Short mmCIF file of C-alpha atoms in Angstrom, two decimals:
data_model
loop_
_atom_site.label_atom_id
_atom_site.label_comp_id
_atom_site.label_asym_id
_atom_site.label_seq_id
_atom_site.Cartn_x
_atom_site.Cartn_y
_atom_site.Cartn_z
CA UNK A 1 19.50 16.41 63.84
CA UNK A 2 21.91 19.13 62.13
CA UNK A 3 20.20 22.17 60.45
CA UNK A 4 19.54 22.44 57.06
CA UNK A 5 17.87 24.73 55.00
CA UNK A 6 15.05 22.71 54.86
CA UNK A 7 14.54 22.78 58.69
CA UNK A 8 10.80 22.64 58.35
CA UNK A 9 10.31 19.80 56.98
CA UNK A 10 13.06 17.55 57.59
CA UNK A 11 12.77 14.19 58.99
CA UNK A 12 9.88 14.02 56.10
CA UNK A 13 12.19 12.03 54.11
CA UNK A 14 13.28 12.09 50.63
CA UNK A 15 9.92 10.46 48.20
CA UNK A 16 10.84 8.95 44.67
CA UNK A 17 7.72 8.86 42.29
CA UNK A 18 9.17 5.94 39.87
CA UNK A 19 10.12 2.73 40.75
CA UNK A 20 12.27 1.51 37.81
CA UNK A 21 15.70 1.72 37.25
CA UNK A 22 16.08 5.54 37.25
CA UNK A 23 14.17 5.89 40.49
CA UNK A 24 17.12 3.36 42.49
CA UNK A 25 19.69 4.59 40.94
CA UNK A 26 18.62 8.39 42.71
CA UNK A 27 17.52 6.63 45.72
CA UNK A 28 21.23 5.08 45.89
CA UNK A 29 23.11 8.45 44.88
CA UNK A 30 21.25 10.17 47.48
CA UNK A 31 22.56 7.85 50.51
CA UNK A 32 26.37 8.18 48.78
CA UNK A 33 25.73 11.48 48.59
CA UNK A 34 25.43 11.11 52.74
CA UNK A 35 21.62 11.89 52.84
CA UNK A 36 20.80 9.99 56.22
CA UNK A 37 16.65 10.31 56.13
CA UNK A 38 14.08 8.02 55.35
CA UNK A 39 14.25 7.30 51.43
CA UNK A 40 10.54 6.17 49.84
CA UNK A 41 10.05 4.93 46.63
CA UNK A 42 6.48 4.43 44.99
CA UNK A 43 6.37 2.89 41.46
CA UNK A 44 3.07 1.95 39.99
CA UNK A 45 3.85 -1.64 38.29
CA UNK A 46 4.00 -4.51 40.93
CA UNK A 47 7.70 -5.35 40.68
CA UNK A 48 10.68 -3.99 41.72
CA UNK A 49 12.93 -2.75 39.43
CA UNK A 50 13.96 -4.32 35.74
CA UNK A 51 15.10 -4.23 33.15
CA UNK A 52 13.69 -2.68 30.02
CA UNK A 53 15.78 -3.06 27.45
CA UNK A 54 15.14 -6.92 26.79
CA UNK A 55 11.50 -7.19 26.85
CA UNK A 56 11.44 -5.91 22.68
CA UNK A 57 14.68 -8.71 22.09
CA UNK A 58 15.99 -11.65 23.62
CA UNK A 59 13.23 -11.74 26.25
CA UNK A 60 10.38 -11.06 23.92
CA UNK A 61 11.55 -14.30 22.40
CA UNK A 62 11.53 -16.49 25.08
CA UNK A 63 9.02 -16.00 27.72
CA UNK A 64 9.46 -12.80 29.57
CA UNK A 65 10.85 -14.18 33.44
CA UNK A 66 10.88 -11.62 35.83
CA UNK A 67 13.48 -12.93 38.39
CA UNK A 68 16.00 -12.74 34.91
CA UNK A 69 14.92 -9.04 34.43
CA UNK A 70 14.57 -7.72 38.34
CA UNK A 71 18.06 -5.95 39.30
CA UNK A 72 19.50 -6.71 42.13
CA UNK A 73 18.92 -3.49 44.96
CA UNK A 74 22.29 -2.07 45.20
CA UNK A 75 24.18 -2.12 48.78
CA UNK A 76 23.88 1.95 49.31
CA UNK A 77 19.86 1.41 49.07
CA UNK A 78 19.06 -1.61 51.07
CA UNK A 79 17.54 0.48 53.37
CA UNK A 80 15.07 2.35 50.92
CA UNK A 81 11.07 1.58 51.78
CA UNK A 82 9.22 0.29 48.12
CA UNK A 83 5.42 1.30 48.02
CA UNK A 84 4.89 -1.05 44.48
CA UNK A 85 1.42 -1.24 42.86
CA UNK A 86 1.34 2.18 43.89
CA UNK A 87 0.53 5.65 41.97
CA UNK A 88 1.40 8.73 42.85
CA UNK A 89 -1.85 11.10 41.40
CA UNK A 90 -0.39 15.01 42.32
CA UNK A 91 1.99 16.91 44.26
CA UNK A 92 2.19 19.82 45.96
CA UNK A 93 5.53 21.30 45.45
CA UNK A 94 5.27 24.05 48.06
CA UNK A 95 3.36 22.40 50.91
CA UNK A 96 6.11 19.58 49.80
CA UNK A 97 3.41 16.45 50.03
CA UNK A 98 2.60 13.68 47.18
CA UNK A 99 -0.81 12.36 47.15
CA UNK A 100 -1.44 8.77 46.05
CA UNK A 101 -4.04 6.67 44.79
CA UNK A 102 -5.13 5.43 48.61
CA UNK A 103 -5.86 8.89 49.60
CA UNK A 104 -2.99 8.51 51.45
CA UNK A 105 -0.79 12.59 51.61
CA UNK A 106 2.75 11.82 52.28
CA UNK A 107 4.92 14.67 53.31
CA UNK A 108 8.41 15.26 52.05
CA UNK A 109 11.56 17.11 51.87
CA UNK A 110 13.43 15.84 49.22
CA UNK A 111 11.37 14.88 45.42
CA UNK A 112 12.52 12.58 42.66
CA UNK A 113 11.01 12.80 39.75
CA UNK A 114 11.90 9.59 37.72
CA UNK A 115 8.39 8.46 36.31
CA UNK A 116 9.34 7.82 33.02
CA UNK A 117 7.18 7.28 29.86
CA UNK A 118 4.25 5.55 28.37
CA UNK A 119 3.45 4.10 24.99
CA UNK A 120 1.16 6.58 22.71
CA UNK A 121 -1.67 5.25 21.54
CA UNK A 122 -2.97 5.77 18.28
CA UNK A 123 -6.61 7.28 18.40
CA UNK A 124 -8.47 5.01 15.42
CA UNK A 125 -11.69 3.57 15.34
CA UNK A 126 -12.22 -0.23 15.74
CA UNK A 127 -11.75 -2.81 18.04
CA UNK A 128 -9.37 -2.58 20.99
CA UNK A 129 -9.15 -6.23 21.55
CA UNK A 130 -5.89 -7.81 19.67
CA UNK A 131 -4.22 -4.95 20.01
CA UNK A 132 -0.94 -4.40 22.14
CA UNK A 133 2.04 -1.80 23.07
CA UNK A 134 5.51 -2.71 24.12
CA UNK A 135 7.29 -0.81 27.43
CA UNK A 136 6.57 -2.40 30.50
CA UNK A 137 7.09 -6.74 31.57
CA UNK A 138 3.50 -7.12 32.21
CA UNK A 139 3.16 -5.61 27.79
CA UNK A 140 6.09 -7.72 26.93
CA UNK A 141 4.73 -11.20 29.00
CA UNK A 142 1.12 -11.00 26.91
CA UNK A 143 2.27 -10.00 24.06
CA UNK A 144 4.27 -13.37 24.14
CA UNK A 145 1.85 -15.57 24.24
CA UNK A 146 0.52 -14.13 20.86
CA UNK A 147 3.34 -14.30 18.84
CA UNK A 148 3.11 -17.89 17.71
CA UNK A 149 4.32 -18.84 13.68
CA UNK A 150 2.14 -18.14 11.20
CA UNK A 151 -0.08 -15.66 13.05
CA UNK A 152 0.19 -11.64 11.21
CA UNK A 153 1.26 -9.47 13.26
CA UNK A 154 1.40 -5.78 11.92
CA UNK A 155 3.64 -2.95 13.71
CA UNK A 156 2.57 0.35 13.59
CA UNK A 157 6.34 2.76 13.71
CA UNK A 158 9.53 2.16 12.24
CA UNK A 159 11.73 3.30 15.38
CA UNK A 160 13.84 1.09 17.07
CA UNK A 161 11.04 -0.19 19.20
CA UNK A 162 9.11 -1.38 16.26
CA UNK A 163 12.22 -2.84 13.94
CA UNK A 164 13.63 -4.32 17.10
CA UNK A 165 10.00 -6.49 17.16
CA UNK A 166 9.92 -6.63 14.19
CA UNK A 167 13.14 -8.35 13.99
CA UNK A 168 12.16 -10.89 16.72
CA UNK A 169 8.80 -11.46 16.14
CA UNK A 170 10.58 -12.74 12.50
CA UNK A 171 13.04 -14.90 14.47
CA UNK A 172 9.64 -16.37 15.73
CA UNK A 173 8.50 -17.69 12.61
CA UNK A 174 5.60 -14.60 12.78
CA UNK A 175 4.60 -12.62 9.81
CA UNK A 176 5.64 -8.98 10.02
CA UNK A 177 4.26 -5.48 8.18
CA UNK A 178 5.74 -2.88 9.27
CA UNK A 179 3.81 0.88 8.65
CA UNK A 180 4.60 4.00 8.94
CA UNK A 181 4.66 7.60 7.66
CA UNK A 182 8.32 8.73 7.23
CA UNK A 183 10.23 7.07 4.10
CA UNK A 184 12.72 4.97 5.33
CA UNK A 185 12.59 3.03 8.90
CA UNK A 186 14.51 4.62 11.59
CA UNK A 187 15.11 7.62 9.89
CA UNK A 188 14.84 10.52 12.96
CA UNK A 189 17.29 8.75 15.00
CA UNK A 190 19.57 7.04 12.01
CA UNK A 191 19.26 8.96 9.27
CA UNK A 192 18.61 8.06 5.09
CA UNK A 193 21.86 6.63 4.66
CA UNK A 194 21.73 3.67 7.93
CA UNK A 195 17.71 3.13 7.98
CA UNK A 196 17.72 2.34 4.13
CA UNK A 197 20.22 -0.50 4.40
CA UNK A 198 18.54 -1.69 7.76
CA UNK A 199 15.33 -1.93 5.91
CA UNK A 200 17.25 -4.06 3.56
CA UNK A 201 18.16 -6.44 6.11
CA UNK A 202 14.35 -6.05 7.36
CA UNK A 203 13.09 -7.29 3.98
CA UNK A 204 15.66 -10.27 3.56
CA UNK A 205 14.47 -11.52 6.10
CA UNK A 206 11.11 -11.19 4.97
CA UNK A 207 9.61 -8.08 6.69
CA UNK A 208 6.98 -5.91 4.34
CA UNK A 209 7.48 -1.93 4.71
CA UNK A 210 4.53 0.19 3.94
CA UNK A 211 6.07 3.58 4.37
CA UNK A 212 4.77 7.23 3.53
CA UNK A 213 1.43 6.00 5.18
CA UNK A 214 -0.95 5.89 7.86
CA UNK A 215 -2.37 3.51 9.23
CA UNK A 216 -6.73 4.79 9.09
CA UNK A 217 -8.77 2.13 10.90
CA UNK A 218 -8.57 -0.98 12.45
CA UNK A 219 -11.36 -3.50 11.01
CA UNK A 220 -12.76 -6.76 13.15
CA UNK A 221 -11.81 -10.34 12.48
CA UNK A 222 -14.26 -12.34 10.86
CA UNK A 223 -14.54 -14.95 14.05
CA UNK A 224 -14.67 -12.10 16.05
CA UNK A 225 -15.65 -8.62 15.44
CA UNK A 226 -14.49 -7.06 19.15
CA UNK A 227 -10.71 -8.30 18.16
CA UNK A 228 -8.78 -6.90 15.50
CA UNK A 229 -8.90 -8.90 11.64
CA UNK A 230 -7.50 -5.73 9.50
CA UNK A 231 -5.77 -2.68 10.06
CA UNK A 232 -6.38 0.24 6.66
CA UNK A 233 -4.15 2.41 5.58
CA UNK A 234 -4.30 5.67 4.57
CA UNK A 235 -3.43 4.70 0.92
CA UNK A 236 -6.36 2.18 0.31
CA UNK A 237 -4.79 -0.51 1.42
CA UNK A 238 -5.74 -3.11 4.01
CA UNK A 239 -3.58 -5.26 5.92
CA UNK A 240 -4.94 -8.55 7.34
CA UNK A 241 -3.37 -8.82 11.02
CA UNK A 242 -3.99 -11.33 14.05
CA UNK A 243 -3.00 -8.85 16.11
CA UNK A 244 -1.44 -5.00 16.30
CA UNK A 245 2.02 -3.75 18.21
CA UNK A 246 1.84 0.14 18.51
CA UNK A 247 5.45 1.31 18.38
CA UNK A 248 4.43 5.27 18.06
CA UNK A 249 6.73 6.23 20.71
CA UNK A 250 5.66 7.68 23.94
CA UNK A 251 4.70 10.26 26.29
CA UNK A 252 6.00 11.57 28.87
CA UNK A 253 3.93 10.70 32.87
CA UNK A 254 4.20 14.21 34.41
CA UNK A 255 0.33 14.86 35.15
CA UNK A 256 0.99 14.68 38.26
CA UNK A 257 2.82 17.35 38.38
CA UNK A 258 0.46 19.52 37.09
CA UNK A 259 -1.02 22.53 39.37
CA UNK A 260 2.73 23.27 40.27
CA UNK A 261 3.47 26.10 37.48
CA UNK A 262 6.01 24.06 35.82
CA UNK A 263 6.36 23.91 32.15
CA UNK A 264 5.54 20.19 31.53
CA UNK A 265 5.28 20.30 27.56
CA UNK A 266 7.79 18.01 27.29
CA UNK A 267 9.08 16.25 30.58
CA UNK A 268 10.41 18.41 33.34
CA UNK A 269 12.79 21.57 32.13
CA UNK A 270 16.39 21.06 34.63
CA UNK A 271 19.43 22.36 35.08
CA UNK A 272 22.77 20.76 35.16
CA UNK A 273 22.83 19.45 38.08
CA UNK A 274 19.20 17.76 37.17
CA UNK A 275 17.13 20.47 39.47
CA UNK A 276 13.94 20.78 38.77
CA UNK A 277 13.29 24.23 37.42
CA UNK A 278 16.01 25.45 39.49
CA UNK A 279 13.89 24.54 42.73
CA UNK A 280 17.22 22.10 44.80
CA UNK A 281 14.54 19.61 46.59
CA UNK A 282 13.33 18.72 43.41
CA UNK A 283 15.38 17.01 40.90
CA UNK A 284 14.60 14.63 37.79
CA UNK A 285 16.68 12.23 35.95
CA UNK A 286 15.61 9.25 33.37
CA UNK A 287 13.32 9.69 30.36
CA UNK A 288 10.69 12.32 31.79
CA UNK A 289 14.08 14.75 32.67
CA UNK A 290 14.98 17.42 29.90
CA UNK A 291 18.22 18.62 30.86
CA UNK A 292 21.54 20.52 28.95
CA UNK A 293 24.27 18.10 28.47
CA UNK A 294 27.63 20.67 27.96
CA UNK A 295 29.49 17.76 26.15
CA UNK A 296 27.55 19.46 22.90
CA UNK A 297 25.76 22.53 24.14
CA UNK A 298 23.53 23.79 27.06
CA UNK A 299 20.42 23.19 25.46
CA UNK A 300 17.77 21.15 27.22
CA UNK A 301 16.86 17.90 26.35
CA UNK A 302 15.07 15.02 26.73
CA UNK A 303 17.40 11.65 26.19
CA UNK A 304 15.57 8.41 25.67
CA UNK A 305 19.01 6.79 26.20
CA UNK A 306 18.80 3.40 28.83
CA UNK A 307 22.85 4.02 29.70
CA UNK A 308 21.23 7.78 30.18
CA UNK A 309 19.10 7.04 32.78
CA UNK A 310 22.07 6.09 35.17
CA UNK A 311 23.68 8.71 34.54
CA UNK A 312 21.01 11.33 35.16
CA UNK A 313 19.57 9.41 38.19
CA UNK A 314 23.14 9.23 40.23
CA UNK A 315 23.57 13.23 39.13
CA UNK A 316 20.20 13.84 40.69
CA UNK A 317 20.24 11.52 43.78
CA UNK A 318 23.78 13.13 44.24
CA UNK A 319 21.97 16.57 44.01
CA UNK A 320 19.76 16.04 46.40
CA UNK A 321 21.62 13.87 48.86
CA UNK A 322 24.00 16.91 48.94
CA UNK A 323 21.82 19.24 49.33
CA UNK A 324 19.94 18.27 51.94
CA UNK A 325 22.97 16.60 53.85
CA UNK A 326 23.88 20.40 54.20
CA UNK A 327 26.87 19.38 51.38
CA UNK A 328 26.30 21.65 49.03
CA UNK A 329 26.41 21.27 45.53
CA UNK A 330 28.59 19.33 43.18
CA UNK A 331 31.52 21.60 41.45
CA UNK A 332 31.44 19.64 37.91
CA UNK A 333 30.06 19.87 35.63
CA UNK A 334 27.42 17.38 34.07
CA UNK A 335 28.72 16.10 29.86
CA UNK A 336 27.63 11.76 29.95
CA UNK A 337 29.10 10.72 26.12
CA UNK A 338 25.43 9.40 25.42
CA UNK A 339 24.80 6.07 24.11
CA UNK A 340 22.61 3.63 22.68
CA UNK A 341 22.59 0.55 20.96
CA UNK A 342 19.77 -2.20 19.20
CA UNK A 343 19.62 -5.48 18.72
CA UNK A 344 18.33 -6.49 15.35
CA UNK A 345 18.86 -10.50 13.88
CA UNK A 346 22.54 -10.50 14.64
CA UNK A 347 23.11 -7.05 13.88
CA UNK A 348 24.78 -5.11 17.06
CA UNK A 349 24.48 -1.43 16.12
CA UNK A 350 25.84 1.09 18.77
CA UNK A 351 26.41 4.44 18.94
CA UNK A 352 27.72 7.19 20.63
CA UNK A 353 27.52 10.56 20.85
CA UNK A 354 24.40 13.11 20.19
CA UNK A 355 23.10 11.44 16.77
CA UNK A 356 19.80 13.63 16.27
CA UNK A 357 22.23 16.86 16.84
CA UNK A 358 23.98 15.30 12.98
CA UNK A 359 21.92 14.37 10.59
CA UNK A 360 21.85 16.73 8.48
CA UNK A 361 25.31 15.55 7.26
CA UNK A 362 26.03 12.15 7.67
CA UNK A 363 28.65 10.58 6.39
CA UNK A 364 30.26 6.76 6.36
CA UNK A 365 34.06 6.97 8.37
CA UNK A 366 34.86 3.57 7.84
CA UNK A 367 33.22 0.44 5.49
CA UNK A 368 30.39 -0.03 3.48
CA UNK A 369 26.49 0.29 4.40
CA UNK A 370 25.91 -2.91 2.81
CA UNK A 371 28.05 -4.64 5.55
CA UNK A 372 29.68 -3.41 8.25
CA UNK A 373 29.38 0.04 8.88
CA UNK A 374 30.30 3.29 10.72
CA UNK A 375 28.66 6.64 10.32
CA UNK A 376 29.21 9.97 11.47
CA UNK A 377 26.96 12.90 12.49
CA UNK A 378 27.79 15.92 12.00
CA UNK A 379 26.79 19.47 13.30
CA UNK A 380 28.87 22.70 11.86
CA UNK A 381 31.37 20.23 10.38
CA UNK A 382 32.05 18.61 13.47
CA UNK A 383 31.51 14.91 14.32
CA UNK A 384 29.40 14.94 17.29
CA UNK A 385 27.52 11.04 16.90
CA UNK A 386 28.62 7.40 15.56
CA UNK A 387 26.18 4.73 14.37
CA UNK A 388 28.32 1.70 14.18
CA UNK A 389 27.57 -1.43 12.84
CA UNK A 390 30.41 -4.53 13.83
CA UNK A 391 33.13 -3.01 13.98
CA UNK A 392 32.72 -4.26 17.90
CA UNK A 393 36.67 -4.10 18.26
CA UNK A 394 36.55 0.04 17.85
CA UNK A 395 33.73 0.80 19.44
CA UNK A 396 36.32 2.34 22.23
CA UNK A 397 38.00 4.33 19.70
CA UNK A 398 34.87 6.35 18.37
CA UNK A 399 33.88 6.54 22.02
CA UNK A 400 36.45 8.14 23.31
CA UNK A 401 36.22 10.22 19.73
CA UNK A 402 32.92 11.85 20.75
CA UNK A 403 34.64 12.37 24.32
CA UNK A 404 35.94 15.13 23.71
CA UNK A 405 33.68 16.98 21.61
CA UNK A 406 33.67 19.64 23.72
CA UNK A 407 36.67 19.09 25.82
CA UNK A 408 34.63 17.18 28.19
CA UNK A 409 33.61 20.21 30.56
CA UNK A 410 33.17 23.35 28.33
CA UNK A 411 30.03 24.32 26.55
CA UNK A 412 31.26 23.91 22.66
CA UNK A 413 28.64 26.41 21.52
CA UNK A 414 26.66 29.86 22.95
CA UNK A 415 23.03 29.15 23.47
CA UNK A 416 21.20 28.98 20.44
CA UNK A 417 17.31 28.90 19.33
CA UNK A 418 15.82 25.70 20.12
CA UNK A 419 15.68 23.97 16.81
CA UNK A 420 12.14 23.14 15.50
CA UNK B 1 36.05 -7.77 47.55
CA UNK B 2 35.30 -9.83 43.82
CA UNK B 3 33.11 -9.82 41.40
CA UNK B 4 31.74 -12.16 38.42
CA UNK B 5 30.67 -11.77 34.98
CA UNK B 6 28.38 -14.24 33.45
CA UNK B 7 29.31 -15.23 29.81
CA UNK B 8 26.32 -16.19 29.14
CA UNK B 9 25.14 -12.82 29.53
CA UNK B 10 27.53 -10.94 28.29
CA UNK B 11 27.13 -9.58 24.70
CA UNK B 12 30.44 -7.53 24.45
CA UNK B 13 28.62 -3.97 24.96
CA UNK B 14 32.02 -2.75 26.54
CA UNK B 15 30.21 -0.69 29.03
CA UNK B 16 32.14 -1.83 31.62
CA UNK B 17 35.37 -0.89 29.80
CA UNK B 18 34.34 2.82 30.09
CA UNK B 19 33.97 3.00 33.67
CA UNK B 20 36.64 0.39 34.67
CA UNK B 21 39.35 0.07 32.18
CA UNK B 22 41.84 -1.56 34.38
CA UNK B 23 39.48 -3.87 35.38
CA UNK B 24 37.24 -4.68 32.05
CA UNK B 25 39.06 -5.10 28.41
CA UNK B 26 38.21 -5.63 25.32
CA UNK B 27 40.10 -7.18 22.53
CA UNK B 28 40.83 -6.55 18.92
CA UNK B 29 37.18 -8.27 17.91
CA UNK B 30 35.41 -6.09 20.35
CA UNK B 31 34.76 -9.42 23.22
CA UNK B 32 34.97 -9.27 26.60
CA UNK B 33 38.27 -10.48 26.79
CA UNK B 34 37.57 -13.24 29.99
CA UNK B 35 36.15 -14.96 27.05
CA UNK B 36 39.09 -16.72 26.36
CA UNK B 37 39.25 -17.86 29.94
CA UNK B 38 35.41 -19.56 30.34
CA UNK B 39 32.23 -19.49 28.55
CA UNK B 40 30.39 -19.49 31.73
CA UNK B 41 31.01 -17.70 35.08
CA UNK B 42 34.14 -15.84 35.02
CA UNK B 43 35.21 -15.13 38.14
CA UNK B 44 37.60 -12.05 38.91
CA UNK B 45 41.09 -12.11 41.52
CA UNK B 46 40.54 -9.86 44.42
CA UNK B 47 39.99 -6.30 43.60
CA UNK B 48 41.56 -3.61 45.44
CA UNK B 49 38.69 -1.06 47.22
CA UNK B 50 39.63 1.52 45.59
CA UNK B 51 38.42 0.08 42.78
CA UNK B 52 34.90 -0.36 44.26
CA UNK B 53 33.80 3.42 42.36
CA UNK B 54 34.51 2.15 39.40
CA UNK B 55 33.45 -1.81 39.41
CA UNK B 56 29.96 -0.62 40.66
CA UNK B 57 29.88 1.50 37.79
CA UNK B 58 30.51 -1.27 35.36
CA UNK B 59 28.24 -3.89 36.56
CA UNK B 60 25.39 -0.63 37.32
CA UNK B 61 25.60 0.28 33.57
CA UNK B 62 26.13 -3.49 32.00
CA UNK B 63 22.89 -3.58 29.83
CA UNK B 64 22.54 -7.59 30.42
CA UNK B 65 23.06 -6.81 34.00
CA UNK B 66 25.55 -10.01 34.16
CA UNK B 67 28.54 -8.14 36.23
CA UNK B 68 27.69 -9.12 39.90
CA UNK B 69 30.04 -7.40 42.99
CA UNK B 70 31.07 -9.63 45.92
CA UNK B 71 31.71 -8.42 48.86
#
């Protein structure tokens, strides 16, 4: 074997922690970048990597089917060793090892952090049974069994997941109440204008919103005091409930990296090559990676968009594969166009750019919020993001507009303090 | 190399168009143009090897995973 910069660990292979889409794509990218050593992908779920977005949408409406959601393993990743149903409990970035829940210690010469997120749970008193979250295939399978016509669902949280779930449940004939502290659903990701417009469409479909209030306790049901029967709100309202879904955002899965001196306050901090705090042999990707997107500026941020998982995984896997194969680092800058979508009823919401950077200056660019609309989000007068309801024929045009925000390569703004 | 698109899965997200603009296109209504040919399984002509990266990228980023690359 040729000598590389990490001779002592050479031959120990790459360990990818997290066996979802990001882990798989990072493994593939490391191979494509010329890495020849063994690659092991470790994940705590029993399934091969699968597609998560349908879990709050069409897959939840029918019975969630693993076969329909599991990805084809790419050609370049056919020789990857999969360790499924296995949890990594610790990592030592100096000794270059990970420790598994079996007690086994695996050495590595390269590490990919792809552990993603887990749903937050509400620390509220009351029974635990009848309370659900939605992140994994198992979550969706469990929840699907509960979504029968006429049952009373209380969704806590009015973000995309909460609202998609409300729409799916209404289509199934479930009674739906949505509870959230913000005054407008989807306010943080979309702003007031579109949030209010979408609220009206939900209300027309029969969803009842309880906004500007917090849940304070769960009550037991008359038949079974150990199962949820109601949700008490901060304004004194008591909502009857046969089941509750907590859709109140996610926490990063980073505890296994503690003890290595990393800043883990909001995922793992990466450079533009997705190297973790400058370490050439440790990269991160997906929802857990906090990185600077030079399309907008050089401030590291986490991005919880499905399309960004593949973008960051390819960058991270390539960075690591090139380094370990002695091929140096990529010369291009990483400036992907962020993109997300949401399906609620027959409405497709499609976004390009960094909407969150421009919610202080929102303008209607085309159409009307009551029907089909294109909304622009601006920072210092510059368009940084768009959200479209309808206007399918114009997606490409607006995406192109966003992709030229920073001329695709050059940071458009100097470093500024992180907004609070 | 060829590819297929399962038009029953496809929901016209258009991500394939951004990855492989020479192989995929949306019409004026934002629908994938292959829809005009079939509502079942679209099968492409032979694709030049030079477009492999673009095509694999398109298959990867399809939110519905409707595109399959056939070697």
